[in-house]
mmCIF file of C-alpha atoms in Angstrom:
data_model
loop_
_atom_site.group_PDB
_atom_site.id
_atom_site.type_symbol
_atom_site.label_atom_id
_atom_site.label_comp_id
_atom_site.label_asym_id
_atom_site.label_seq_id
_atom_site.Cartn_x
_atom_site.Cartn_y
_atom_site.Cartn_z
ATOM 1 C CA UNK A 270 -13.484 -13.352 6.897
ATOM 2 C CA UNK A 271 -12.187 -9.451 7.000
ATOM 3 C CA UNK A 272 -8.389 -10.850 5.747
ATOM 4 C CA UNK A 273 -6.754 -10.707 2.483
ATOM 5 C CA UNK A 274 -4.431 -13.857 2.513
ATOM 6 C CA UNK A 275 -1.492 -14.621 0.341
ATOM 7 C CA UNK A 276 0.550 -17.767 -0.047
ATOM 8 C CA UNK A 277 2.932 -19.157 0.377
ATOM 9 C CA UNK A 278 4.542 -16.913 2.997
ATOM 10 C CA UNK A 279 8.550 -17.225 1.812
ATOM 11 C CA UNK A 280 9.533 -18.407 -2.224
ATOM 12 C CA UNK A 281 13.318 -19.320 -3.202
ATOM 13 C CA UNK A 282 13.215 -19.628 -6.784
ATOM 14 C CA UNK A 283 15.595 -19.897 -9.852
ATOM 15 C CA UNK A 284 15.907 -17.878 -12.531
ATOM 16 C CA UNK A 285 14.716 -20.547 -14.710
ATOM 17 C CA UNK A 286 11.984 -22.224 -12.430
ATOM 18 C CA UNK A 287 8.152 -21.419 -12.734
ATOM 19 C CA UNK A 288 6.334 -20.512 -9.509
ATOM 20 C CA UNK A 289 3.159 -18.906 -8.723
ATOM 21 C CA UNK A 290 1.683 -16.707 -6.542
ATOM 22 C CA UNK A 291 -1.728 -16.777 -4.506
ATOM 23 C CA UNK A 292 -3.781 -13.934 -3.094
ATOM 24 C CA UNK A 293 -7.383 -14.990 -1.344
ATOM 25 C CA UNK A 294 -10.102 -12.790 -0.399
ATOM 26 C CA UNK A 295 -13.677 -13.227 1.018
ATOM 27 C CA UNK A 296 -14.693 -9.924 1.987
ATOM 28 C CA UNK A 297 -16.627 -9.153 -1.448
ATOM 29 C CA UNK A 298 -14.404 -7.194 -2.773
ATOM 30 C CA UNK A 299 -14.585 -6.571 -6.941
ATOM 31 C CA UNK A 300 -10.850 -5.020 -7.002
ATOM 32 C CA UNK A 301 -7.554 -6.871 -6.712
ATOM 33 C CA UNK A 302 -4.152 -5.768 -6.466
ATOM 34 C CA UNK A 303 -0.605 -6.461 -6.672
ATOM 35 C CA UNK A 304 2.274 -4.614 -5.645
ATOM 36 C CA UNK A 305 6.004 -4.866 -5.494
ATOM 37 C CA UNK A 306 7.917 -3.565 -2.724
ATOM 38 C CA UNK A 307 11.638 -3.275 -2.066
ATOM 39 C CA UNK A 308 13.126 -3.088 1.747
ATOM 40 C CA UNK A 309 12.591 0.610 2.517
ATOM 41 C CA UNK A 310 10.867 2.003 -0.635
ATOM 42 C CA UNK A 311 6.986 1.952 -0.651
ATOM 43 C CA UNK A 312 4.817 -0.452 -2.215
ATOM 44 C CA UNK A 313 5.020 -0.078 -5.881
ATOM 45 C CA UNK A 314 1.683 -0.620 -8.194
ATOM 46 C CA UNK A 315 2.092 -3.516 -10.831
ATOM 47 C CA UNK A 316 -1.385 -4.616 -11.959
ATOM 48 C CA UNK A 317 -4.869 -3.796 -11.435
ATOM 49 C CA UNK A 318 -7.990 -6.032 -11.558
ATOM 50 C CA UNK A 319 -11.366 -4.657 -11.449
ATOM 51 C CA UNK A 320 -14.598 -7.231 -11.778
ATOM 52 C CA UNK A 321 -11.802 -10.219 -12.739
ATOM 53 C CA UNK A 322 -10.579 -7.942 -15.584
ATOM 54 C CA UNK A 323 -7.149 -6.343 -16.148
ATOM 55 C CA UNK A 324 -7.733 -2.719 -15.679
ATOM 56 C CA UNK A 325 -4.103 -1.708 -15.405
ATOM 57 C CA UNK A 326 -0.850 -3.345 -16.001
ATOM 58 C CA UNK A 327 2.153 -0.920 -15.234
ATOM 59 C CA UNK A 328 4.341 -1.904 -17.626
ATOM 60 C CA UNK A 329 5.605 -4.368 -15.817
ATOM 61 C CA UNK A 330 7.579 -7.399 -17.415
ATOM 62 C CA UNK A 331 6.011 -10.612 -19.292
ATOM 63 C CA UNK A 332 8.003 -12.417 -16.695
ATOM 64 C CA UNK A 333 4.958 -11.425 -14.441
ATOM 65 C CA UNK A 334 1.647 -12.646 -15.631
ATOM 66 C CA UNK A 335 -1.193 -12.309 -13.515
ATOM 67 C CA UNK A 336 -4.568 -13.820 -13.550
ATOM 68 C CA UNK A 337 -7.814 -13.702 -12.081
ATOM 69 C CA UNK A 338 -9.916 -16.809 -11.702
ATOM 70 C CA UNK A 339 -12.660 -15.587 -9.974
ATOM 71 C CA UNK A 340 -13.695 -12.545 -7.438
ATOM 72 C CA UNK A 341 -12.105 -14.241 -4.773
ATOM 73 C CA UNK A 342 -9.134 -15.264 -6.185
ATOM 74 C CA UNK A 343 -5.789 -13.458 -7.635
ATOM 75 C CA UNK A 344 -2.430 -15.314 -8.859
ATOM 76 C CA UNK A 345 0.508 -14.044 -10.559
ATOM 77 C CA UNK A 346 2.492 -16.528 -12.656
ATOM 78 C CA UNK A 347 6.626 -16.159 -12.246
ATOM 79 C CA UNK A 348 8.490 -17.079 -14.996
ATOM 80 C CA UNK A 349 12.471 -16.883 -16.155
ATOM 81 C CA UNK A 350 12.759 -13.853 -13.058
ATOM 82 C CA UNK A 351 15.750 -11.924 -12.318
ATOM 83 C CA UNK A 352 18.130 -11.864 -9.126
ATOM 84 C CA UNK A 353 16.333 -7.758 -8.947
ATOM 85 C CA UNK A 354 12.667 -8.884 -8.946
ATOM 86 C CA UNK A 355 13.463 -10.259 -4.937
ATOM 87 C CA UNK A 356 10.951 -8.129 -2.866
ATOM 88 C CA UNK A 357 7.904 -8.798 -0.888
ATOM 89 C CA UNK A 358 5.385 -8.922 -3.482
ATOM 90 C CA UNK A 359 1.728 -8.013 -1.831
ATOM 91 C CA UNK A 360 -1.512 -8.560 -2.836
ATOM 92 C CA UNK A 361 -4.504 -5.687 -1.633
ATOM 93 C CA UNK A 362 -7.911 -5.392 -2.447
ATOM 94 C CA UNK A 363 -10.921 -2.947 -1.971
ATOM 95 C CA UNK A 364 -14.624 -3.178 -2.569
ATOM 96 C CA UNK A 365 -14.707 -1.560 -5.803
ATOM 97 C CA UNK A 366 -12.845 -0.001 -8.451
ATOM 98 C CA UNK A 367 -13.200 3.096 -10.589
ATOM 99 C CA UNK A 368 -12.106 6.233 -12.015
ATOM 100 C CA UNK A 369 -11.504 8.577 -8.573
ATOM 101 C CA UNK A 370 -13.724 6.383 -6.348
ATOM 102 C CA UNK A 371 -10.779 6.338 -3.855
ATOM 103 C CA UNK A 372 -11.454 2.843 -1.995
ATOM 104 C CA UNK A 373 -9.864 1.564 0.760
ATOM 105 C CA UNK A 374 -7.301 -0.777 -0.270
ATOM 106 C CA UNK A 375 -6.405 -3.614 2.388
ATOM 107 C CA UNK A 376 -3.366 -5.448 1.727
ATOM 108 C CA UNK A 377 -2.122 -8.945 2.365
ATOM 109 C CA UNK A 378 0.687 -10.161 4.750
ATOM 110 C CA UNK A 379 2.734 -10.701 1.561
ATOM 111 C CA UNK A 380 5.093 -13.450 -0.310
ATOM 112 C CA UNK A 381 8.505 -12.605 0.430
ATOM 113 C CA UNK A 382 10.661 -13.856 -3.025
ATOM 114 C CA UNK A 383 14.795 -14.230 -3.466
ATOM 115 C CA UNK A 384 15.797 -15.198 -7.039
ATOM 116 C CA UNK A 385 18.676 -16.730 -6.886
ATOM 117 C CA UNK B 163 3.951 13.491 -13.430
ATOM 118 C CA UNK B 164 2.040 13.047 -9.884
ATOM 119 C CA UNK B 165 3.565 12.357 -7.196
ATOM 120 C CA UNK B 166 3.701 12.660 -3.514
ATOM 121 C CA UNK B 167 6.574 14.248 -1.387
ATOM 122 C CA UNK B 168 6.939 12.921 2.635
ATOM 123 C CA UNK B 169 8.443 14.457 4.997
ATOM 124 C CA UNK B 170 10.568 13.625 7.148
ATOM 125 C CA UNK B 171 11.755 9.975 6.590
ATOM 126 C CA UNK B 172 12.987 9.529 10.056
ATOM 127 C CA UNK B 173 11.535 11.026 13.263
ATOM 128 C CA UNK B 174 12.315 9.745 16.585
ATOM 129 C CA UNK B 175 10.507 10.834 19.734
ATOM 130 C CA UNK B 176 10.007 10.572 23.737
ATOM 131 C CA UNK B 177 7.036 8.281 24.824
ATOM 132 C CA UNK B 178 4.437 10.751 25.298
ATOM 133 C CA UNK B 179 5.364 13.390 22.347
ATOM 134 C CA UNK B 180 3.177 14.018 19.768
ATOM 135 C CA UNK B 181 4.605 13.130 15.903
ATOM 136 C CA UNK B 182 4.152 14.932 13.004
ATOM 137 C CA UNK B 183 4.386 13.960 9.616
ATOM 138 C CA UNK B 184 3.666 15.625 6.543
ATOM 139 C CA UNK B 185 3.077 15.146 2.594
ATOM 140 C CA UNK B 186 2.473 17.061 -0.239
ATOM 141 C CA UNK B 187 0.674 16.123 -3.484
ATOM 142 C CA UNK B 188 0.705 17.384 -7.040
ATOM 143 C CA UNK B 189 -2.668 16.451 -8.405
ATOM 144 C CA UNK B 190 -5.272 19.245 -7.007
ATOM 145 C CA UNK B 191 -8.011 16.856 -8.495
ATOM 146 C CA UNK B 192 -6.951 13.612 -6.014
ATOM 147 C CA UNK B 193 -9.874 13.359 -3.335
ATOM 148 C CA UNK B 194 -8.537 10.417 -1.481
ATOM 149 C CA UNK B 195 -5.644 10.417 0.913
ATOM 150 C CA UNK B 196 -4.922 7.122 3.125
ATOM 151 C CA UNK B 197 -2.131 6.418 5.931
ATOM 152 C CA UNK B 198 -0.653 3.317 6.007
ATOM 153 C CA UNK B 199 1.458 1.820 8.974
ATOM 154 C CA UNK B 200 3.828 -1.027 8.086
ATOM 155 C CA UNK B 201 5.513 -2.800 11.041
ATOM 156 C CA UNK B 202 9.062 -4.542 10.067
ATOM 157 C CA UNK B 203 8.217 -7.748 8.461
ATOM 158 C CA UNK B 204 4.462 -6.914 8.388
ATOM 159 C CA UNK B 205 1.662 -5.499 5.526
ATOM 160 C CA UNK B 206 0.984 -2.307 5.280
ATOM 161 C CA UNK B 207 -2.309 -1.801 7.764
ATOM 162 C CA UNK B 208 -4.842 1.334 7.464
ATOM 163 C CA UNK B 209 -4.685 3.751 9.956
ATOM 164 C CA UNK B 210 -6.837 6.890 9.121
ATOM 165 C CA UNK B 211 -8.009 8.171 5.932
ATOM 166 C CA UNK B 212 -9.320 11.633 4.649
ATOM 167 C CA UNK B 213 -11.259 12.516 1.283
ATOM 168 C CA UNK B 214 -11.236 16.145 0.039
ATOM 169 C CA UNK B 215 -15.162 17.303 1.125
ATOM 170 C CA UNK B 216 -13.515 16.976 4.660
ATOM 171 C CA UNK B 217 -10.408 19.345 6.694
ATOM 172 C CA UNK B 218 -9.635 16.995 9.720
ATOM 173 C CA UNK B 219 -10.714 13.479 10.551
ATOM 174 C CA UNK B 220 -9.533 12.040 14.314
ATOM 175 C CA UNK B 221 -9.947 8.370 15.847
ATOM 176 C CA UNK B 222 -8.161 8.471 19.424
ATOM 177 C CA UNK B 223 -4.552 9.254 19.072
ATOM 178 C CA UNK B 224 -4.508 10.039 15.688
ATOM 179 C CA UNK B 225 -5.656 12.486 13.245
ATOM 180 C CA UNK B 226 -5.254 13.979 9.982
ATOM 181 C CA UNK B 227 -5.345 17.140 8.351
ATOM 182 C CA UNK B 228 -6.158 18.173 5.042
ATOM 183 C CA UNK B 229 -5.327 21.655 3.236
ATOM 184 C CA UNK B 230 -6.535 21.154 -0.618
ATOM 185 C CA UNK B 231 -5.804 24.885 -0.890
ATOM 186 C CA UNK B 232 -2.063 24.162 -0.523
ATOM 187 C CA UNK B 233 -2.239 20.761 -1.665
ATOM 188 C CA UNK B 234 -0.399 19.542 2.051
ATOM 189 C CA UNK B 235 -2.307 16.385 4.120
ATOM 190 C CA UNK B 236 -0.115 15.440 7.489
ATOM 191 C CA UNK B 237 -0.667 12.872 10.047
ATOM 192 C CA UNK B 238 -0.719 14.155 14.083
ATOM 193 C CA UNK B 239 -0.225 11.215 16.527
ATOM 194 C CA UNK B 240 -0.322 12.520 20.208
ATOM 195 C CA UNK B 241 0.758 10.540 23.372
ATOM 196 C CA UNK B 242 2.858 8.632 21.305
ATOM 197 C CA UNK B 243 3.888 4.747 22.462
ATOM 198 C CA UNK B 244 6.797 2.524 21.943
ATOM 199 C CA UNK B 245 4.242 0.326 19.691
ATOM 200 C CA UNK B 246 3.750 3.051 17.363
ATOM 201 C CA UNK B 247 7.103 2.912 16.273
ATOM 202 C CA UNK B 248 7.337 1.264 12.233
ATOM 203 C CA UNK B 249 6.759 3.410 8.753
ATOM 204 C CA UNK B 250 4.094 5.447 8.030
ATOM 205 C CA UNK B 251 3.650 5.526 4.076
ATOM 206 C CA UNK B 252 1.044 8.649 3.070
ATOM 207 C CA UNK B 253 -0.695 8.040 -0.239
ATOM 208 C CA UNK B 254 -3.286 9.971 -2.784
ATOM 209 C CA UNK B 255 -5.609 8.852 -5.453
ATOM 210 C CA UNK B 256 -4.685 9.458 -8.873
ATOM 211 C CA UNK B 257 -7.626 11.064 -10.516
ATOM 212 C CA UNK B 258 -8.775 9.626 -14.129
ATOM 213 C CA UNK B 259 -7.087 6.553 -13.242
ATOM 214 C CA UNK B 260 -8.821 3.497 -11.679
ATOM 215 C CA UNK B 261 -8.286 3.237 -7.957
ATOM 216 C CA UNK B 262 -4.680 3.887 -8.153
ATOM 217 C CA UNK B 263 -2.707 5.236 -5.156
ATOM 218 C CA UNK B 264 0.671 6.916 -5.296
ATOM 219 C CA UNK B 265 2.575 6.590 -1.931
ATOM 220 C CA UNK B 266 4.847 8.688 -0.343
ATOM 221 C CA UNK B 267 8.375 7.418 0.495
ATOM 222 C CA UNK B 268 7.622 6.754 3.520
ATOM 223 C CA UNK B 269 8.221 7.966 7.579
ATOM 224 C CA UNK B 270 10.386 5.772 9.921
ATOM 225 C CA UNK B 271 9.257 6.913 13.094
ATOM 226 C CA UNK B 272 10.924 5.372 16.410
ATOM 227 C CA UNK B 273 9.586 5.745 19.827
ATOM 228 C CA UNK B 274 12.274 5.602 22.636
ATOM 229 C CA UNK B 275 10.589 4.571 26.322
#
């Protein structure tokens, strides 16, 4: 399997439901991504796992909370979001992670989210 | 703070002409420097990448060049095809900081038959 995958393709939420997120990979890879991206603006970092641990958060909200249950595996957690958090959200990873190691990151086909 | 300036952010071509498209970093200590393609609708795919110990890097149509002197990395497509035609986002590693990439704002290149 050379694919990161991400479910579920399209999410409608409210601003007070709970959803989550899913991000799959089986290519080995010890770093996980996840990225925000608005329609015509580049993807835009949010948090970085390395080895299943948080490595970087980029200040983004508690709203997001990410998690990662295993190599393989990346969620993030949506809680109480805001009409402004609709984007594509998109997962990447890359084989490993460290201080300028500059790995290729391969992304997923993304989760396209409206608040409403 | 880093960042990474692209130029232009829209091109449109003949079939056939060659594209350029250039970017500009800040950090003289990033080493890593990837171009991503991103169809409408679609992820962001991996087209070429360069790292610093190397000037120009080419895989059929495309190629890249690298001047760490003037801190400038571009992206040369030649022979270029209607199915080229999405947004090319450059990007550069962030040195001291793990794995992270800061992307350009991104190319819309269109390729009229």
């Amino acid at each position: 399997d050379t694919e990161v995958t991400q479910t579920p393709k399209h999410l409608v939420m409210g601003m007070t439901n709970k959803k989550s997120l899913k991000c799959e990979q089986h290519m080995g890879h010890r770093a996980m991504y996840w990225y925000k991206q608005k329609a015509k603006k580049p993807p835009e970092l949010m948090f970085v796992y390395s080895y299943e641990k948080l490595s970087i958060n980029e200040s983004v909200p508690s709203r997001f909370s990410p998690e990662c249950p295993n190599s393989s595996l990346l969620n993030l957690h949506l809680h109480a979001l805001q009409p402004e958090d609709s984007a594509l959200y998109l997962c990447a990873s890359s084989l490993i992670a460290g201080v300028n190691v500059g790995e290729t990151q391969y992304f997923g086909p993304g989760t396209r989210l409206l608040v409403l | 703070g880093e960042n990474v300036e692209q130029h232009p952010s829209t091109l449109s071509v003949q079939e056939g002409d060659s594209a350029v498209i250039k970017c500009t970093y800040s950090d003289s200590a990033s080493n890593y420097f990837p171009w991503y393609k991103q169809e409408l609708g679609k992820r962001p795919q991996l087209i070429i990448d360069i790292r610093s110990n190397v000037g120009e890097k080419k895989d059929q149509r495309i190629a890249v060049t690298l001047n760490k002197t003037a801190k400038h990395f571009s992206l040369h497509i030649t022979e270029t095809q209607p199915e080229d035609s999405a947004v090319y986002f450059c990007a550069a590693s962030i040195p001291r900081n793990t794995d992270k990439l800061i992307f350009g704002t991104g190319t819309r290149l269109q390729v009229f038959p």
